[in-house]
Amino acid sequence: MRAFVVSSYQTALHEADVPEPTVGDHDVLVQVQAAGLNQLDEKIRLGEFKQILPAQLPLVLGHDVAGTVVRVGGSVRAFRPGDEVYARPRDHRIGTFAERIAIDEADVALKPASITMEEAGSLPLVALTAWQALVEIGNVQPGQKVLIHAGAGGVGSIAIQLAKQLGAEVATTASAANAGFVRSLGADVVVDYRSEDFAERLSGYDFVLDSLGGENLDKSLRVLRPGGTVVGISGPPTPEFAKAAGLNAVLRLAIAALSAKVRKQAKRLDVHYRFLFMRASGDQLREITALVERGVLRPVVGRISPFDDTVQALEALASGGIRGKAVISNP
């Protein structure tokens, strides 16, 4: 079947003919009709996660999928051929830039009926990231103050909506051109990152979702109230993450060193820093489906490209400039 693969780190994504997926006893074989594009795909291509998430190369990229079930494994009872589903396949089983993919049934959910395949294909990774940050880690409660960075982006556009649904007062960083857009998603306060310093304008926040890292993460710690939490999705990883991931002692020491500065700063400020590398979850996708069907969470698709243009679509992702997610479509 046709797929788009990376043969070695830091080489270009290219089309290849790959074997049909093997369907295990608990797997669902999905005909891929839409696949979201994520910065994570580009980071894996560049080898940025090869120490903590080593891949067997050549590797089919792609972390989001929406499509139709073709076949199910012998022990699968929740899905059947013809079902329209969506998923973020688990690590080491990604590969949605292909015509078909076999996914563990635990990672799959029925697609929301009220949205298109392309919209569904845009959701899993960013919606699960937002859910795990705001609900699982942040335990965001009504009336709390939440800052979502890069509010017009893939994660940000969903996180704003989810934080608002949880009853939070939501601030976000965005360009002036996107101010109206992020307000339409539910943002109460918009900081123009090009002309304003959010750390000078905001204070007393309960929770920050940081997707940028570096200096942005350092400043985010300073806008929190004592006891508040920053969740970073661009790093640096923490010893807690390394332990949960089962990494070896050498890597755990290296990761501890990488995050030592930010952890020390957080301790000094009496706040918390958590690193999130989101995980697949069909159960959480079903929670997200319920929000979509109620009309309180809407996907944001800024660009749709045909399957044939997957290479160009991933390259274009680096230049930014779109609202929400970019998606490839293969109806």
Short mmCIF file of N, CA, C and O in Angstrom, two decimals, residues 222-289:
data_model
loop_
_atom_site.label_atom_id
_atom_site.label_comp_id
_atom_site.label_asym_id
_atom_site.label_seq_id
_atom_site.Cartn_x
_atom_site.Cartn_y
_atom_site.Cartn_z
N ARG A 222 6.37 32.49 36.34
CA ARG A 222 6.25 33.72 37.13
C ARG A 222 4.83 34.29 37.15
O ARG A 222 4.54 35.17 37.97
N VAL A 223 3.97 33.83 36.27
CA VAL A 223 2.60 34.36 36.29
C VAL A 223 1.68 33.53 37.18
O VAL A 223 0.52 33.87 37.38
N LEU A 224 2.22 32.45 37.75
CA LEU A 224 1.40 31.57 38.60
C LEU A 224 1.28 32.11 40.02
O LEU A 224 2.19 32.76 40.54
N ARG A 225 0.17 31.80 40.65
CA ARG A 225 0.04 31.99 42.10
C ARG A 225 0.85 30.90 42.78
O ARG A 225 1.17 29.86 42.16
N PRO A 226 1.22 31.08 44.06
CA PRO A 226 1.87 29.98 44.79
C PRO A 226 1.02 28.71 44.73
O PRO A 226 -0.19 28.74 44.94
N GLY A 227 1.66 27.60 44.40
CA GLY A 227 0.94 26.33 44.28
C GLY A 227 0.40 26.05 42.90
O GLY A 227 -0.12 24.95 42.66
N GLY A 228 0.52 27.02 41.99
CA GLY A 228 0.02 26.83 40.63
C GLY A 228 0.90 25.88 39.83
O GLY A 228 1.99 25.48 40.25
N THR A 229 0.41 25.51 38.64
CA THR A 229 1.08 24.49 37.83
C THR A 229 1.25 24.95 36.39
O THR A 229 0.31 25.46 35.78
N VAL A 230 2.45 24.74 35.85
CA VAL A 230 2.71 24.85 34.42
C VAL A 230 2.87 23.44 33.87
O VAL A 230 3.65 22.65 34.40
N VAL A 231 2.13 23.13 32.81
CA VAL A 231 2.36 21.90 32.05
C VAL A 231 3.04 22.27 30.75
O VAL A 231 2.52 23.08 29.98
N GLY A 232 4.22 21.70 30.53
CA GLY A 232 4.96 21.95 29.30
C GLY A 232 4.86 20.77 28.36
O GLY A 232 5.03 19.62 28.79
N ILE A 233 4.60 21.05 27.10
CA ILE A 233 4.53 19.96 26.11
C ILE A 233 5.68 20.03 25.11
O ILE A 233 5.76 19.20 24.21
N SER A 234 6.56 21.02 25.28
CA SER A 234 7.76 21.10 24.45
C SER A 234 9.03 20.84 25.25
O SER A 234 10.12 21.02 24.75
N GLY A 235 8.88 20.49 26.51
CA GLY A 235 10.03 20.15 27.32
C GLY A 235 10.45 21.29 28.22
O GLY A 235 9.81 22.33 28.24
N PRO A 236 11.49 21.05 29.02
CA PRO A 236 12.29 19.81 29.08
C PRO A 236 11.59 18.72 29.87
O PRO A 236 10.82 19.01 30.78
N PRO A 237 11.86 17.44 29.52
CA PRO A 237 11.28 16.33 30.27
C PRO A 237 11.77 16.32 31.72
O PRO A 237 12.83 16.87 32.02
N THR A 238 11.02 15.70 32.60
CA THR A 238 11.34 15.66 34.02
C THR A 238 11.70 14.24 34.46
O THR A 238 11.40 13.27 33.77
N PRO A 239 12.34 14.11 35.65
CA PRO A 239 12.63 12.76 36.15
C PRO A 239 11.37 11.92 36.31
O PRO A 239 11.41 10.70 36.11
N GLU A 240 10.24 12.54 36.69
CA GLU A 240 8.99 11.80 36.82
C GLU A 240 8.58 11.18 35.50
O GLU A 240 8.14 10.02 35.43
N PHE A 241 8.73 11.96 34.41
CA PHE A 241 8.42 11.43 33.09
C PHE A 241 9.35 10.27 32.75
O PHE A 241 8.92 9.23 32.25
N ALA A 242 10.65 10.46 33.00
CA ALA A 242 11.63 9.43 32.66
C ALA A 242 11.35 8.12 33.40
O ALA A 242 11.46 7.03 32.83
N LYS A 243 10.96 8.24 34.66
CA LYS A 243 10.65 7.04 35.45
C LYS A 243 9.41 6.34 34.90
O LYS A 243 9.39 5.11 34.73
N ALA A 244 8.36 7.14 34.61
CA ALA A 244 7.12 6.56 34.08
C ALA A 244 7.33 5.91 32.72
O ALA A 244 6.67 4.93 32.38
N ALA A 245 8.26 6.47 31.94
CA ALA A 245 8.54 5.94 30.60
C ALA A 245 9.45 4.72 30.64
O ALA A 245 9.69 4.10 29.60
N GLY A 246 9.97 4.39 31.84
CA GLY A 246 10.83 3.23 31.97
C GLY A 246 12.19 3.40 31.33
O GLY A 246 12.81 2.41 30.88
N LEU A 247 12.71 4.63 31.27
CA LEU A 247 14.00 4.88 30.64
C LEU A 247 15.14 4.38 31.53
O LEU A 247 15.00 4.28 32.75
N ASN A 248 16.28 4.09 30.89
CA ASN A 248 17.40 3.55 31.66
C ASN A 248 18.03 4.62 32.54
O ASN A 248 17.75 5.82 32.41
N ALA A 249 18.92 4.19 33.43
CA ALA A 249 19.49 5.08 34.44
C ALA A 249 20.27 6.24 33.82
O ALA A 249 20.22 7.37 34.32
N VAL A 250 20.99 5.97 32.75
CA VAL A 250 21.78 7.03 32.10
C VAL A 250 20.86 8.11 31.53
O VAL A 250 21.10 9.31 31.72
N LEU A 251 19.82 7.69 30.83
CA LEU A 251 18.87 8.66 30.28
C LEU A 251 18.15 9.41 31.38
O LEU A 251 17.88 10.62 31.25
N ARG A 252 17.84 8.72 32.46
CA ARG A 252 17.14 9.39 33.56
C ARG A 252 18.02 10.47 34.18
O ARG A 252 17.53 11.57 34.51
N LEU A 253 19.31 10.21 34.30
CA LEU A 253 20.23 11.23 34.80
C LEU A 253 20.33 12.40 33.84
O LEU A 253 20.36 13.57 34.25
N ALA A 254 20.38 12.11 32.53
CA ALA A 254 20.48 13.17 31.53
C ALA A 254 19.23 14.04 31.54
O ALA A 254 19.32 15.28 31.45
N ILE A 255 18.07 13.41 31.66
CA ILE A 255 16.82 14.16 31.68
C ILE A 255 16.72 15.01 32.94
O ILE A 255 16.26 16.16 32.91
N ALA A 256 17.17 14.47 34.06
CA ALA A 256 17.18 15.24 35.30
C ALA A 256 18.02 16.50 35.14
O ALA A 256 17.66 17.59 35.61
N ALA A 257 19.14 16.37 34.45
CA ALA A 257 20.01 17.53 34.23
C ALA A 257 19.35 18.55 33.30
O ALA A 257 19.46 19.76 33.53
N LEU A 258 18.68 18.06 32.28
CA LEU A 258 18.02 18.97 31.33
C LEU A 258 16.96 19.85 31.99
O LEU A 258 16.80 21.01 31.64
N SER A 259 16.24 19.28 32.94
CA SER A 259 15.14 20.01 33.56
C SER A 259 15.49 20.61 34.92
O SER A 259 14.64 21.18 35.59
N ALA A 260 16.77 20.48 35.32
CA ALA A 260 17.16 20.94 36.66
C ALA A 260 16.90 22.42 36.85
O ALA A 260 16.39 22.84 37.91
N LYS A 261 17.21 23.24 35.85
CA LYS A 261 17.05 24.68 35.99
C LYS A 261 15.60 25.06 36.21
O LYS A 261 15.26 25.83 37.12
N VAL A 262 14.71 24.53 35.37
CA VAL A 262 13.30 24.92 35.48
C VAL A 262 12.68 24.36 36.75
O VAL A 262 11.85 25.02 37.40
N ARG A 263 13.10 23.17 37.18
CA ARG A 263 12.56 22.61 38.41
C ARG A 263 13.03 23.41 39.64
O ARG A 263 12.26 23.63 40.58
N LYS A 264 14.28 23.86 39.58
CA LYS A 264 14.80 24.68 40.67
C LYS A 264 14.07 26.01 40.75
O LYS A 264 13.71 26.49 41.83
N GLN A 265 13.81 26.61 39.58
CA GLN A 265 13.09 27.88 39.55
C GLN A 265 11.67 27.70 40.07
O GLN A 265 11.15 28.54 40.82
N ALA A 266 11.02 26.61 39.66
CA ALA A 266 9.65 26.35 40.12
C ALA A 266 9.62 26.19 41.64
O ALA A 266 8.72 26.73 42.30
N LYS A 267 10.57 25.46 42.17
CA LYS A 267 10.61 25.27 43.63
C LYS A 267 10.80 26.60 44.35
O LYS A 267 10.15 26.87 45.37
N ARG A 268 11.67 27.46 43.80
CA ARG A 268 11.92 28.76 44.42
C ARG A 268 10.66 29.62 44.43
O ARG A 268 10.41 30.37 45.37
N LEU A 269 9.85 29.50 43.38
CA LEU A 269 8.63 30.29 43.27
C LEU A 269 7.43 29.63 43.94
O LEU A 269 6.32 30.18 43.92
N ASP A 270 7.63 28.42 44.49
CA ASP A 270 6.55 27.66 45.12
C ASP A 270 5.45 27.32 44.12
O ASP A 270 4.26 27.45 44.40
N VAL A 271 5.86 26.90 42.93
CA VAL A 271 4.92 26.45 41.89
C VAL A 271 5.39 25.09 41.39
O VAL A 271 6.43 24.57 41.81
N HIS A 272 4.62 24.51 40.48
CA HIS A 272 4.90 23.17 39.99
C HIS A 272 5.12 23.18 38.48
O HIS A 272 4.41 23.89 37.75
N TYR A 273 6.08 22.37 38.03
CA TYR A 273 6.29 22.16 36.60
C TYR A 273 6.11 20.69 36.28
O TYR A 273 6.72 19.83 36.91
N ARG A 274 5.27 20.41 35.28
CA ARG A 274 5.05 19.04 34.83
C ARG A 274 5.28 18.97 33.32
O ARG A 274 4.82 19.85 32.58
N PHE A 275 5.96 17.93 32.88
CA PHE A 275 6.14 17.70 31.45
C PHE A 275 5.12 16.68 30.98
O PHE A 275 4.91 15.64 31.63
N LEU A 276 4.46 16.96 29.86
CA LEU A 276 3.45 16.05 29.32
C LEU A 276 3.85 15.56 27.94
O LEU A 276 4.06 16.36 27.02
N PHE A 277 3.99 14.24 27.80
CA PHE A 277 4.09 13.60 26.50
C PHE A 277 2.82 12.77 26.38
O PHE A 277 2.71 11.70 26.96
N MET A 278 1.85 13.32 25.65
CA MET A 278 0.50 12.74 25.69
C MET A 278 0.49 11.27 25.26
O MET A 278 1.36 10.81 24.54
N ARG A 279 -0.52 10.56 25.72
CA ARG A 279 -0.66 9.14 25.41
C ARG A 279 -2.00 8.88 24.73
O ARG A 279 -2.94 9.66 24.86
N ALA A 280 -2.07 7.78 24.01
CA ALA A 280 -3.30 7.39 23.34
C ALA A 280 -4.35 6.95 24.36
O ALA A 280 -4.01 6.37 25.39
N SER A 281 -5.63 7.24 24.06
CA SER A 281 -6.71 6.79 24.94
C SER A 281 -8.05 6.87 24.22
O SER A 281 -8.57 7.97 24.00
N GLY A 282 -8.61 5.71 23.90
CA GLY A 282 -9.95 5.69 23.32
C GLY A 282 -11.00 6.16 24.30
O GLY A 282 -11.97 6.83 23.92
N ASP A 283 -10.83 5.85 25.60
CA ASP A 283 -11.80 6.28 26.61
C ASP A 283 -11.87 7.81 26.67
O ASP A 283 -12.96 8.38 26.75
N GLN A 284 -10.73 8.47 26.66
CA GLN A 284 -10.73 9.93 26.69
C GLN A 284 -11.30 10.51 25.40
O GLN A 284 -11.98 11.54 25.42
N LEU A 285 -11.05 9.85 24.27
CA LEU A 285 -11.65 10.32 23.02
C LEU A 285 -13.17 10.26 23.08
O LEU A 285 -13.86 11.11 22.51
N ARG A 286 -13.71 9.27 23.79
CA ARG A 286 -15.17 9.20 23.92
C ARG A 286 -15.69 10.38 24.76
O ARG A 286 -16.77 10.91 24.48
N GLU A 287 -14.94 10.81 25.76
CA GLU A 287 -15.30 12.01 26.51
C GLU A 287 -15.28 13.23 25.60
O GLU A 287 -16.16 14.10 25.66
N ILE A 288 -14.27 13.29 24.74
CA ILE A 288 -14.14 14.41 23.81
C ILE A 288 -15.27 14.39 22.78
O ILE A 288 -15.84 15.42 22.43
N THR A 289 -15.63 13.19 22.32
CA THR A 289 -16.75 13.06 21.39
C THR A 289 -18.03 13.65 21.99
O THR A 289 -18.78 14.36 21.30
#
